[in-house]
Coordinates of C-alpha atoms and ligand atoms in Angstrom, one line a residue:
X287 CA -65.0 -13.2 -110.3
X288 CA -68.4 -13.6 -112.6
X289 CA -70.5 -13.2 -109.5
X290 CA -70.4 -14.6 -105.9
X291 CA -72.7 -16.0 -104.3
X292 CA -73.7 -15.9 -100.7
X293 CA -76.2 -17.6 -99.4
X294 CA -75.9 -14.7 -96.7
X295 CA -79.5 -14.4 -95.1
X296 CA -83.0 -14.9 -94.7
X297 CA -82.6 -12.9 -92.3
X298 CA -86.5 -12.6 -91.2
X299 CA -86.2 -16.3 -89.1
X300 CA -83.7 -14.8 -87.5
X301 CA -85.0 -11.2 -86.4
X302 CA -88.2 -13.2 -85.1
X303 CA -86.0 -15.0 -83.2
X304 CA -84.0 -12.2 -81.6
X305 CA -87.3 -10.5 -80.8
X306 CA -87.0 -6.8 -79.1
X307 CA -83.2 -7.5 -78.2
X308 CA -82.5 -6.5 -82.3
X309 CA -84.4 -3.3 -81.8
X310 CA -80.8 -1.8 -80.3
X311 CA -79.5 -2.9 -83.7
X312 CA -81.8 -1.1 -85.8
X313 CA -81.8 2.1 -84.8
X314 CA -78.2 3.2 -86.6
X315 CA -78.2 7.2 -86.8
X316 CA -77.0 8.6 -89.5
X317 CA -73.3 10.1 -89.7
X318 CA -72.6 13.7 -91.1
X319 CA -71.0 14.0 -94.5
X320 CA -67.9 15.4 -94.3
X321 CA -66.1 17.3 -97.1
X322 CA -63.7 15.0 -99.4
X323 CA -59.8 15.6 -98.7
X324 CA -57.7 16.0 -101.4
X325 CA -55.5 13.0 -102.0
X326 CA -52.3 14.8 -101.1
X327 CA -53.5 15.1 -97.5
X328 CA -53.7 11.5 -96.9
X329 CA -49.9 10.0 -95.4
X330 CA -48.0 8.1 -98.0
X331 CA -47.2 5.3 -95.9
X332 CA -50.3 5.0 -94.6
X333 CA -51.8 4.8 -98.0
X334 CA -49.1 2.1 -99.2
X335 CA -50.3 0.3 -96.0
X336 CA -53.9 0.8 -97.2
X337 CA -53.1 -1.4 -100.6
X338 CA -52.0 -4.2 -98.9
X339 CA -55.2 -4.2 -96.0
X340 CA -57.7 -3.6 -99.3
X341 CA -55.8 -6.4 -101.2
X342 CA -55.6 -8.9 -98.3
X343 CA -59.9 -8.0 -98.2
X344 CA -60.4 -8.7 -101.7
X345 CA -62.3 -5.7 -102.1
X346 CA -61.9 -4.8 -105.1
X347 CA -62.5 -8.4 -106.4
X348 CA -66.5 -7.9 -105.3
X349 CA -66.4 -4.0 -105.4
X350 CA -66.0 -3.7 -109.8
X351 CA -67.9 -5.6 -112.5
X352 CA -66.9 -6.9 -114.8
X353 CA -65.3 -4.5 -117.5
X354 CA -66.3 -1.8 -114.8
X355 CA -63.7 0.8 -113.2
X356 CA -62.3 -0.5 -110.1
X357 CA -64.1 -0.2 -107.0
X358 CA -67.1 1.7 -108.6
X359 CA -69.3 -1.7 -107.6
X360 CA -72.0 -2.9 -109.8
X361 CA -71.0 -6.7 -109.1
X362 CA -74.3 -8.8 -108.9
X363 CA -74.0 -11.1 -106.1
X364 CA -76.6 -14.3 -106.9
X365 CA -78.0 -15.4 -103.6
X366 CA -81.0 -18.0 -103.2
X367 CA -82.9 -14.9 -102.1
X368 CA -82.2 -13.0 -105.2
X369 CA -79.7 -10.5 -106.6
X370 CA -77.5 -8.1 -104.5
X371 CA -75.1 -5.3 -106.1
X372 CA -71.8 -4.1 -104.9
X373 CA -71.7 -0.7 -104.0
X374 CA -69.7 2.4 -105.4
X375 CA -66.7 2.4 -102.9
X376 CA -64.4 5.3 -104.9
X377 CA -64.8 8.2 -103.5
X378 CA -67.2 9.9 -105.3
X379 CA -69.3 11.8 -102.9
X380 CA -72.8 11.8 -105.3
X381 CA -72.6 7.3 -106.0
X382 CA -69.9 6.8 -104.0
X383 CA -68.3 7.3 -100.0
X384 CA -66.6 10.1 -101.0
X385 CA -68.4 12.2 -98.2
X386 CA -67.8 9.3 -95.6
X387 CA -65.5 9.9 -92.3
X388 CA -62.9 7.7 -91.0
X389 CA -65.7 7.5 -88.7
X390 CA -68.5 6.1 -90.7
X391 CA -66.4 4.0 -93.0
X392 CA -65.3 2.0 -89.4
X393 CA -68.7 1.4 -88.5
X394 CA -69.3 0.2 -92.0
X395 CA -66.8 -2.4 -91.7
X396 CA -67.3 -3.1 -87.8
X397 CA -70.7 -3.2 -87.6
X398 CA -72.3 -3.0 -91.4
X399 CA -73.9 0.0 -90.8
X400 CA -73.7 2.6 -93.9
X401 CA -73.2 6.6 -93.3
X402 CA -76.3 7.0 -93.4
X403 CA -78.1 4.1 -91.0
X404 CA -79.4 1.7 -93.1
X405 CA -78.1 -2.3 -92.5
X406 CA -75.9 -3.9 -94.9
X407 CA -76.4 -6.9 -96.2
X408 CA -74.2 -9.3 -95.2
X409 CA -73.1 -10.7 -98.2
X410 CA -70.3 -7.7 -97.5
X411 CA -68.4 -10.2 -94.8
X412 CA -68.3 -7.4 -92.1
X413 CA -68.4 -10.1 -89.6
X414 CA -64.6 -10.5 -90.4
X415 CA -63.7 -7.6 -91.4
X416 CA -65.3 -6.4 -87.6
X417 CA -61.8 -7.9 -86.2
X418 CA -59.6 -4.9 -88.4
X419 CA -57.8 -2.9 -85.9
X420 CA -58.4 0.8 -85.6
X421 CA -55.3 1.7 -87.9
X422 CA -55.7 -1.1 -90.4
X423 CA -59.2 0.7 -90.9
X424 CA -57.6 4.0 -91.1
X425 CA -55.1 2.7 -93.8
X426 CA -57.8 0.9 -96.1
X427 CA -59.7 4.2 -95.5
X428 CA -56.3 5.9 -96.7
X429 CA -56.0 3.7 -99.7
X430 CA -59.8 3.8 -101.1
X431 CA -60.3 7.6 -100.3
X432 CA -57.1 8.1 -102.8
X433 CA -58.6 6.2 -105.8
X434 CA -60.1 7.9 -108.5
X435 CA -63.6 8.9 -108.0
X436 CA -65.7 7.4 -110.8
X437 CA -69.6 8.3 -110.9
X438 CA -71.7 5.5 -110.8
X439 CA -74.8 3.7 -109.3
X440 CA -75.1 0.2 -108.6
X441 CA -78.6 -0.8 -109.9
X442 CA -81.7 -1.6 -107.5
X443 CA -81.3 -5.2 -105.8
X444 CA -83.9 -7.7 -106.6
X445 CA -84.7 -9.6 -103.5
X446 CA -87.7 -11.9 -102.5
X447 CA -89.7 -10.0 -100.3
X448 CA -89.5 -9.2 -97.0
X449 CA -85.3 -9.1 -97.6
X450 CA -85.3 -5.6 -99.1
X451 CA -86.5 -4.5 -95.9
X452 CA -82.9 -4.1 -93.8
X453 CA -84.1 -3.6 -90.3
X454 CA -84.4 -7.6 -90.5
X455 CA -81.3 -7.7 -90.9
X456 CA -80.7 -6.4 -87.1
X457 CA -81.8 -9.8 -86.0
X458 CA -79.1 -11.8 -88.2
X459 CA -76.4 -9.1 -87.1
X460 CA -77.7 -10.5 -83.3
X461 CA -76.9 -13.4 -83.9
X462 CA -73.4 -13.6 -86.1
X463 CA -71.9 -10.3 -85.0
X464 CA -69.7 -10.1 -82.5
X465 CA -67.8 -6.4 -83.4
X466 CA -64.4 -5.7 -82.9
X467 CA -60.7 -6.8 -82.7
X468 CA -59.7 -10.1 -80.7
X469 CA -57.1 -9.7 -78.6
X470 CA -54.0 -11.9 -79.3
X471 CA -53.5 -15.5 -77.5
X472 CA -51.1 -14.8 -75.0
X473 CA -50.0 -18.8 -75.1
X474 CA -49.4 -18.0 -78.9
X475 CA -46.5 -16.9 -80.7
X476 CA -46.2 -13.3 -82.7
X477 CA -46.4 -15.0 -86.1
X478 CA -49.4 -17.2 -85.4
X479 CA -51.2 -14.3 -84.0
X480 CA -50.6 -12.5 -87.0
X481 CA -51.7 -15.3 -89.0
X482 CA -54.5 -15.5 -87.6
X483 CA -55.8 -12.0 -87.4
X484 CA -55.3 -11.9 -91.4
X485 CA -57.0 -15.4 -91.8
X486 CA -60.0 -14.6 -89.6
X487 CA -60.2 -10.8 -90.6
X488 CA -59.3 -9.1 -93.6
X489 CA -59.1 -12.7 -95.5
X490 CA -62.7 -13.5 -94.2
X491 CA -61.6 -17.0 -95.7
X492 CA -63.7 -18.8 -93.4
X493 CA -67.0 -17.2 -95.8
X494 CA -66.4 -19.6 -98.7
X495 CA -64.2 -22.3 -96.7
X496 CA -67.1 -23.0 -94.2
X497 CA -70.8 -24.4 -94.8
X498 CA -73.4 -21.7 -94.0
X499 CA -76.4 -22.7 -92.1
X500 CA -80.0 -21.7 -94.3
X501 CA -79.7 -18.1 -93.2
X502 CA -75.9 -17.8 -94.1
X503 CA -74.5 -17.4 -91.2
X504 CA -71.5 -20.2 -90.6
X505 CA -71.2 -23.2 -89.3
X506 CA -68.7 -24.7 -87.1
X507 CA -65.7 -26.0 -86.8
X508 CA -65.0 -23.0 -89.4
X509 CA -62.8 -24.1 -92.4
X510 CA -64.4 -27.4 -92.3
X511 CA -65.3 -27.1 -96.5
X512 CA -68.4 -24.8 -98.2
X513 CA -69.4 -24.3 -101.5
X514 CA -69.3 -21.2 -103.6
X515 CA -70.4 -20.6 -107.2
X516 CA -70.9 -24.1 -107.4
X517 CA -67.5 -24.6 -106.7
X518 CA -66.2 -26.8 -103.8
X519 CA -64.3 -24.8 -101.2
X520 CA -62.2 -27.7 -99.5
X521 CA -61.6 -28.2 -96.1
X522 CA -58.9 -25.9 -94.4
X523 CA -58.6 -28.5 -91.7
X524 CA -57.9 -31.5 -93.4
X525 CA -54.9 -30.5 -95.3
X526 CA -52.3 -33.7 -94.0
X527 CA -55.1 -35.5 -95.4
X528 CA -54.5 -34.5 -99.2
X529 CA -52.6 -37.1 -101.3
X530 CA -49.4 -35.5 -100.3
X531 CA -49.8 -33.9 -96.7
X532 CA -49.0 -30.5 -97.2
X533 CA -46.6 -28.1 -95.4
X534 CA -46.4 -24.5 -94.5
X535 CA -44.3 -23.4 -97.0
X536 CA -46.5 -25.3 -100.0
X537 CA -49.6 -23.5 -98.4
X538 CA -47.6 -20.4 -98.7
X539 CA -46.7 -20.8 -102.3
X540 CA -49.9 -21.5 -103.2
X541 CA -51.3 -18.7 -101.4
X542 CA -48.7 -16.3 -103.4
X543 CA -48.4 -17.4 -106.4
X544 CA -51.8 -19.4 -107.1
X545 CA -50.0 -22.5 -107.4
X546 CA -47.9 -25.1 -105.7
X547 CA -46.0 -28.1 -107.6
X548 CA -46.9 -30.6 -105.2
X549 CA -51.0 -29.3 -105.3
X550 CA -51.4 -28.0 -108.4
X551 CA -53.4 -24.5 -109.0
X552 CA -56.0 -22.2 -107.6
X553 CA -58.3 -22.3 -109.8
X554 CA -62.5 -20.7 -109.8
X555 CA -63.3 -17.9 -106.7
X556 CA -60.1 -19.1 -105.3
X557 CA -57.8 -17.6 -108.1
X558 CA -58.6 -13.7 -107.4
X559 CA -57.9 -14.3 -103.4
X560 CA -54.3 -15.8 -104.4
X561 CA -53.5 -12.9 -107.0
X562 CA -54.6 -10.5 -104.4
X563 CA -52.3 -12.6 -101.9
X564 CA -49.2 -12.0 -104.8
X565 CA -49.6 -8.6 -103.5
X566 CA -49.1 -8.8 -99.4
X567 CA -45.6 -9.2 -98.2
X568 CA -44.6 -12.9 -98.0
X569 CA -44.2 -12.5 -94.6
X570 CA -47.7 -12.1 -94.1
X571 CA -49.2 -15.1 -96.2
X572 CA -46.3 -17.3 -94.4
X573 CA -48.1 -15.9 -90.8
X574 CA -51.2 -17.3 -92.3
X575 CA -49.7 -20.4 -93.4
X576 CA -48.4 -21.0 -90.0
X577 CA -51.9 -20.4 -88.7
X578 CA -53.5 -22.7 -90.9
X579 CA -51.1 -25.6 -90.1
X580 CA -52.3 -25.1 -86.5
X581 CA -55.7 -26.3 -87.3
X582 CA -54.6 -29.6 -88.8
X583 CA -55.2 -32.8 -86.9
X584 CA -51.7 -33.4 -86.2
X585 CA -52.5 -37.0 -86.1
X586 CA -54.5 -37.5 -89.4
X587 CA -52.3 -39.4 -91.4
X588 CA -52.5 -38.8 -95.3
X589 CA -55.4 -41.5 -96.5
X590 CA -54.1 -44.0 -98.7
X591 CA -56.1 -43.7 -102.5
X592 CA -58.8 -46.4 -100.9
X593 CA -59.0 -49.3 -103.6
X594 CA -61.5 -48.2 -106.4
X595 CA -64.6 -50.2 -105.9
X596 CA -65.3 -53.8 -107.7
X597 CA -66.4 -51.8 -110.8
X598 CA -70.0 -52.6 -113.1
X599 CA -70.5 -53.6 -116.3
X600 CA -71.5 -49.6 -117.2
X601 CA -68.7 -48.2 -115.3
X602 CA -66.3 -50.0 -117.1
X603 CA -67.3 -49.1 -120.1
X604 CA -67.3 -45.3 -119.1
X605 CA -64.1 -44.8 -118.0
X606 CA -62.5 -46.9 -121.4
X607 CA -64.5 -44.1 -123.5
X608 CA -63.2 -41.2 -120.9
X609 CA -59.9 -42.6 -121.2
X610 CA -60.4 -42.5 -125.3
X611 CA -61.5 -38.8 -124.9
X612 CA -58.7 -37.5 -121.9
X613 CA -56.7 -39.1 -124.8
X614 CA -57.7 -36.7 -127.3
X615 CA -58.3 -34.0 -125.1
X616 CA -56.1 -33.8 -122.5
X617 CA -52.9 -36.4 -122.8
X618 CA -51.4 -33.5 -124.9
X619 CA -50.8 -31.4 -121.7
X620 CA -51.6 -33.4 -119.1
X621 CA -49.9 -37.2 -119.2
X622 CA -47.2 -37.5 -117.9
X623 CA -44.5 -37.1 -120.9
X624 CA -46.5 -33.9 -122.0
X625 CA -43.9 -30.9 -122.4
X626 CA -46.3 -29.2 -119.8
X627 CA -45.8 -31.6 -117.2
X628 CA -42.3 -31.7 -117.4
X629 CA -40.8 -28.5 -118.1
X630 CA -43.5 -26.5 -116.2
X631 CA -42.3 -29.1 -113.4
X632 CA -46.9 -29.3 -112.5
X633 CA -48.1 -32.2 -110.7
X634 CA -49.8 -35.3 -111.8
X635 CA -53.2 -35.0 -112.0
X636 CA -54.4 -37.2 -109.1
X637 CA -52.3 -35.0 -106.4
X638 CA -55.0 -31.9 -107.0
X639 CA -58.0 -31.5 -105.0
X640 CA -59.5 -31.3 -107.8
X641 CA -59.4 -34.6 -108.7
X642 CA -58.8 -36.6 -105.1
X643 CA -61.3 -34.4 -103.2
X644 CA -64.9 -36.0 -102.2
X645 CA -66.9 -34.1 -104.5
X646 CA -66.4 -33.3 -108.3
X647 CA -67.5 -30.1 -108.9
X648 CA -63.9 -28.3 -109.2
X649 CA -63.0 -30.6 -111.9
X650 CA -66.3 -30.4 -114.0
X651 CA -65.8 -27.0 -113.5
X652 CA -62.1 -26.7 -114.3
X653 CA -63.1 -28.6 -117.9
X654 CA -66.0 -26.4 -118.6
X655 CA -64.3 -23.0 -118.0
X656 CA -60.7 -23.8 -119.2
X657 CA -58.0 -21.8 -117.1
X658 CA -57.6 -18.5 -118.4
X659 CA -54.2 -16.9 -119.5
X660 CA -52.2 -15.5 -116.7
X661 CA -50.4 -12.5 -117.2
X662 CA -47.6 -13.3 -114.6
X663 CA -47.0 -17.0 -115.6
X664 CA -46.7 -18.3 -118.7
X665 CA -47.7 -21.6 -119.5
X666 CA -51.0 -21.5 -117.6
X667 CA -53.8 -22.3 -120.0
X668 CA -56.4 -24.3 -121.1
X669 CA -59.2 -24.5 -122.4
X670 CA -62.5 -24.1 -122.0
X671 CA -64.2 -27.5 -123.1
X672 CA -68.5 -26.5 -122.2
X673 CA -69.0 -26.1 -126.1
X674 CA -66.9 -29.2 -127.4
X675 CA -67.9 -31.3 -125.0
X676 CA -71.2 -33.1 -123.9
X677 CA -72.4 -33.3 -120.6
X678 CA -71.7 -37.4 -120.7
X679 CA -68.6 -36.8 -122.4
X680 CA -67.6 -34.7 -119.4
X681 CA -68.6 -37.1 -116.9
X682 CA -66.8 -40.0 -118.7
X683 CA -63.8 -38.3 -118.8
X684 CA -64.1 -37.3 -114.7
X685 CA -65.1 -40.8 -114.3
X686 CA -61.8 -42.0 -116.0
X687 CA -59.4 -39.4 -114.4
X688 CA -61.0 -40.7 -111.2
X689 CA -60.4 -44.0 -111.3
X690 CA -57.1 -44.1 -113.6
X691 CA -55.4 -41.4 -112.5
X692 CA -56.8 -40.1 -108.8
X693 CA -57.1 -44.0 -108.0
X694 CA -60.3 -43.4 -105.8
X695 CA -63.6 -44.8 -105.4
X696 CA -65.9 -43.6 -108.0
X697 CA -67.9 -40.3 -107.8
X698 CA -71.7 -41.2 -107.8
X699 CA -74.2 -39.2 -110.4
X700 CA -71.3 -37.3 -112.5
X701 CA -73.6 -36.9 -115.1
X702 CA -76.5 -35.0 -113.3
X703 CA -73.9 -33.5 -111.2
X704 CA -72.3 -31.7 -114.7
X705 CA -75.7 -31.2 -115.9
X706 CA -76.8 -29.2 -112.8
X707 CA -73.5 -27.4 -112.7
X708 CA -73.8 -26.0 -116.0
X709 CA -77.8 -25.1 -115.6
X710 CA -76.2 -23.1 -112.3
X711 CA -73.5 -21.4 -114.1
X712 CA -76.1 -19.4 -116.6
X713 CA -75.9 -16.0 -115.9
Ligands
LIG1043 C1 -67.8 -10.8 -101.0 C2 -68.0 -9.5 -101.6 C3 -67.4 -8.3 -100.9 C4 -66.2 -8.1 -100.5 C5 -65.0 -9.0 -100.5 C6 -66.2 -6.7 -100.0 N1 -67.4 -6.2 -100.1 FE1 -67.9 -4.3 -99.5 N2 -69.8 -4.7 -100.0 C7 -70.3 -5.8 -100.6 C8 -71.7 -5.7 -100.8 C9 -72.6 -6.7 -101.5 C10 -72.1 -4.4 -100.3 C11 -73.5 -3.8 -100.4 C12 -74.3 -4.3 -99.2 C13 -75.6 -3.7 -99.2 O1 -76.0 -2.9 -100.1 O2 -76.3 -3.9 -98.2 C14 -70.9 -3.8 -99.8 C15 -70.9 -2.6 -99.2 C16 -69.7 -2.0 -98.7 C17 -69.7 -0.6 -98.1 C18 -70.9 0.3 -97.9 C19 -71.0 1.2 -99.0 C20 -72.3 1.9 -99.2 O3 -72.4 2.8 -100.0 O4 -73.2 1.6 -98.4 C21 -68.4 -0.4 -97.8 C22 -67.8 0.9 -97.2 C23 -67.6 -1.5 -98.2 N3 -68.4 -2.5 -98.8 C24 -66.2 -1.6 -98.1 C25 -65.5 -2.7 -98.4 C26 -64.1 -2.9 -98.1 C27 -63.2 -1.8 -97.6 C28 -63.8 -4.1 -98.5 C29 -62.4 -4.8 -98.4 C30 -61.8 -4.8 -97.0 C31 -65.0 -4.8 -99.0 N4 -66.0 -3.9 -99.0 C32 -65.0 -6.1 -99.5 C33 -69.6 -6.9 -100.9 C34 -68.2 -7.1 -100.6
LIG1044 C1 -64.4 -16.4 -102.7 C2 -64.3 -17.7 -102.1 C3 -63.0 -18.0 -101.4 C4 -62.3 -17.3 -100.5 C5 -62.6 -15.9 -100.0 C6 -61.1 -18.1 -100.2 N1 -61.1 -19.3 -100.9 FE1 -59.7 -20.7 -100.8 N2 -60.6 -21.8 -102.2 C7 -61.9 -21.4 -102.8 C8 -62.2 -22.4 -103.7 C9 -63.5 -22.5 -104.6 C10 -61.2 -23.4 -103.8 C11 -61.1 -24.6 -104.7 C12 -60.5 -24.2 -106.0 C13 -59.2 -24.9 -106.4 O1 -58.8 -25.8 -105.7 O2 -58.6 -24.5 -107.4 C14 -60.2 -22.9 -102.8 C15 -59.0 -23.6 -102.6 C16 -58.1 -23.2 -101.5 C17 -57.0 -24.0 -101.1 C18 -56.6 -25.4 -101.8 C19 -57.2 -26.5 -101.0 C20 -57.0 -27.8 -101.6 O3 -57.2 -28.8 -100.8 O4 -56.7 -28.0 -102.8 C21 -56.4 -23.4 -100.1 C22 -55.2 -23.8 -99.3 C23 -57.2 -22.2 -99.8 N3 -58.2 -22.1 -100.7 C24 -56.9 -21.3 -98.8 C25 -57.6 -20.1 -98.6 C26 -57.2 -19.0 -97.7 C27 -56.0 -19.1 -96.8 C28 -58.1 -18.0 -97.9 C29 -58.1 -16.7 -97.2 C30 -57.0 -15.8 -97.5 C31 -59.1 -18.4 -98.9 N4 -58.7 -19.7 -99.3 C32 -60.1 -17.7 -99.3 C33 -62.7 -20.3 -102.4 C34 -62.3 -19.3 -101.6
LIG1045 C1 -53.5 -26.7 -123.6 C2 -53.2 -27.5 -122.4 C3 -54.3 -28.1 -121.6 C4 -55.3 -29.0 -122.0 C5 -55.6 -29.5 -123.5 C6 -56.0 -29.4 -120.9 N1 -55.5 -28.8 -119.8 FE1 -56.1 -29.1 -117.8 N2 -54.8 -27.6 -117.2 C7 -53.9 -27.0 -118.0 C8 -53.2 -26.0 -117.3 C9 -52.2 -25.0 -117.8 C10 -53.8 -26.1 -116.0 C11 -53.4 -25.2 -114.8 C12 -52.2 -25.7 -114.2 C13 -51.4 -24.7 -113.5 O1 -51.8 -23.5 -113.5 O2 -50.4 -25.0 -113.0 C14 -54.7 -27.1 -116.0 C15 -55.4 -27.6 -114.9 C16 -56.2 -28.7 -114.8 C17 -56.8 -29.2 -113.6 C18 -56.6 -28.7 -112.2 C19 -55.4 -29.3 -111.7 C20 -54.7 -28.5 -110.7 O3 -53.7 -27.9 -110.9 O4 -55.3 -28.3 -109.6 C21 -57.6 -30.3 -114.0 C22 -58.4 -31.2 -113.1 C23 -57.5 -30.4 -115.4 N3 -56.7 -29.4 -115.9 C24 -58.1 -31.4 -116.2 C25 -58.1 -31.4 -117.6 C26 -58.9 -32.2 -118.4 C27 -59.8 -33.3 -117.8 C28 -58.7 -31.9 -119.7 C29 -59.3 -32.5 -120.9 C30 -60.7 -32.4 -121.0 C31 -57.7 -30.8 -119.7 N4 -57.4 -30.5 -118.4 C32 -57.1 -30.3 -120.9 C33 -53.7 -27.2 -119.4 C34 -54.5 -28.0 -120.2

């Protein structure tokens, strides 16, 4: 991932708001150091554990920059209130938590405190990560402390002022932070419970698949669609609504193995989470399958493509040039007859989000940046079209797969909306 935004906090509004009540939040003492243990005294098992807890969390995805050693941090996080780094999580104990205790490393990750006091930003989702039980913590604990250490400091952040003052943040951690485990529903079954503690903790997937409110904190119902990068994270909710409804076991295959033949692939922020995913036992990411399904509206029925709307003059003409450049551009892997489509066995076009979803930024996006090779499947690239292509060729040839092939109403504004999304992806 190039960077990740979160639009995580201004979190002044809201320590005004919470008034003296915060002042119990900012007072965090510090934690002794204690002296690193040498890797051979941390249990096997619990270490192997570890791998799957830190891959579930993604940490490492956020925790290394890019071309940087794992886990050393240095990631710049673009937020509309300026630039946050990851930290140095390897435990080095001069840049990194190498001198942590099990002790300070669970408050870090219950309550966003580091060892020594100071409030972490929550652009580190702690407010999932809160609901880790006390031996999931000791496991991740297990996993990172057995790393290599690598030396390295993650440069100052650059935030509008009054942000780089953290005590603020004890007013935001009022009022999004409720620490600590859930206990299971009792009216619930073992693998829904599961589900859900993975979904809702380690996967913290509700913090790109749920809008924020202006001082990042999210909104309800959770998984009801965000944005992130300028991509679109879709709904969780409404996923019998997609062309073809889907099932558990296609949300579990995509989840796996970044890809599902009736959905087509995982493409932007979303590709990291499933190839961290291909890493958790499959009985794990079905748990979270079958706690997703549980959130559908049983009783939405798939929507039929609506009719594409009586079209103008202009729009006519758009989508006959962006079906004389998909021609050119595309039809070689993506029509129908292409070899791609039919020995790779990949869906039509209009059966991706990408394409029947209500807003076109994953498929601008998807042109511009290509999808890079992929080590573990073949067959799974394109590419990148942001130099060969215009910003009105792009949105002729969204406006054409929209209408021709995802047989929908037409997306208003595609060409601002590609030129914006390009102007937003500049470093
Ligand atoms: C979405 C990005 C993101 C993910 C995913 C993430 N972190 Fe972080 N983490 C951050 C950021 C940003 C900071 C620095 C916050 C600050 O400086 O206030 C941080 C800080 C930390 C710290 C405090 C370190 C210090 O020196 O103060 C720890 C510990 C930590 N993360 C552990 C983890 C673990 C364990 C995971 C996986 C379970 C994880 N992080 C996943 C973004 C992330
Ligand atoms: C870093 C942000 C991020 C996180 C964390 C994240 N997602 Fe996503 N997800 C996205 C984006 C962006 C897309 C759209 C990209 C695409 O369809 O290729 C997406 C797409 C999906 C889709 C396909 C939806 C559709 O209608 O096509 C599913 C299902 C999904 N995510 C589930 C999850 C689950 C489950 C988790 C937690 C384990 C999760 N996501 C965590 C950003 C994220
Ligand atoms: C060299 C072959 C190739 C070319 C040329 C190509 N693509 Fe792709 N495209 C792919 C592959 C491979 C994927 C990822 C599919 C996968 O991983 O299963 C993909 C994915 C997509 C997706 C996401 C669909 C999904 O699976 O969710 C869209 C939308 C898309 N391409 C549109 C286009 C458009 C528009 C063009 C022309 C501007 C284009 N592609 C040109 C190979 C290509």
């Amino acid at each position: 991932m190039k960077k990740t935004t979160r639009r995580w906090v201004a979190a002044g509004v809201a320590a005004l708001a919470a008034g003296a009540a915060a002042a119990a939040w900012v007072v965090q003492p510090a934690l002794a150091p204690v002296a690193p243990r040498a890797a051979g005294q941390f249990d096997t098992a619990s270490v192997a554990r570890g791998a799957r807890i830190v891959a579930v969390g993604d940490c490492m995805v956020c925790h290394t920059a890019a071309g940087g050693r794992p886990y050393a941090g240095g990631l710049p996080l673009r937020t509309p209130f300026g630039t946050i780094y990851t930290t140095n999580i390897t435990p080095d104990t001069a840049t990194g938590i190498g001198n942590w205790s099990l002790e300070a490393f669970t408050r870090a990750l219950r309550r966003g405190v580091a060892r020594d006091g100071h409030l972490l930003y929550p652009a580190f989702p702690y407010i999932h990560y809160t609901r880790l039980t006390d031996a999931d913590i000791g496991d991740a604990y297990a996993y990172l402390m057995t790393r290599a250490p690598v030396q390295a400091k993650a440069p100052d952040n650059q935030l509008v002022f009054p942000l780089g003052f953290r005590p603020l943040l004890a007013g935001w951690n009022l009022l999004y932070l409720r620490p600590g485990p859930k206990p299971d529903d009792s009216a619930r079954g073992a693998e829904w419970n599961r589900g859900r503690y993975l979904v809702d903790g380690a996967g913290h997937c509700a913090s790109c698949h749920s809008k924020l409110d202006p001082i990042g904190g999210e909104r309800s119902p959770a998984f009801g669609g965000g944005n992130i990068d300028g991509w679109d994270a879709p709904a969780l909710t409404a996923l019998l609504r997609a062309p073809k409804p889907w099932s558990a076991e296609q949300l579990a295959l995509y989840l796996r193995h970044g890809w599902s033949p009736e959905h087509g692939a995982a493409a932007g922020p979303m590709a990291p989470v499933a190839h961290s995913l291909s890493l958790v036992p499959p009985e794990d990411v079905k748990a979270m399958a079958t706690y997703l399904m549980s959130l559908q509206d049983a009783a939405a029925p798939s929507t039929p493509p609506p009719a594409a709307g009586a079209k103008d003059g202009a729009d006519a003409a758009r989508i006959r040039q962006g079906g004389t450049l998909f021609a050119g551009a595309c039809a070689g892997c993506h029509s129908e007859a292409a070899p791609m489509m039919v020995a790779g066995g990949r869906p039509p076009l209009g059966l991706s989000s990408a394409v029947a979803g209500p807003r076109p930024d994953n498929l601008i996006q998807i042109v511009l940046a290509g999808v890079p090779w992929s080590a573990s499947r073949s067959a799974t690239f394109m590419p990148a079209f942001a130099a060969s292509l215009d910003d009105a060729q792009i949105a002729s040839i969204a406006a054409y797969v929209r209408a021709d092939i995802g047989k929908r109403a037409p997306w208003p504004q595609l060409e601002r909306r590609v030129t914006e999304i390009r102007k937003e992806n500049q470093p």
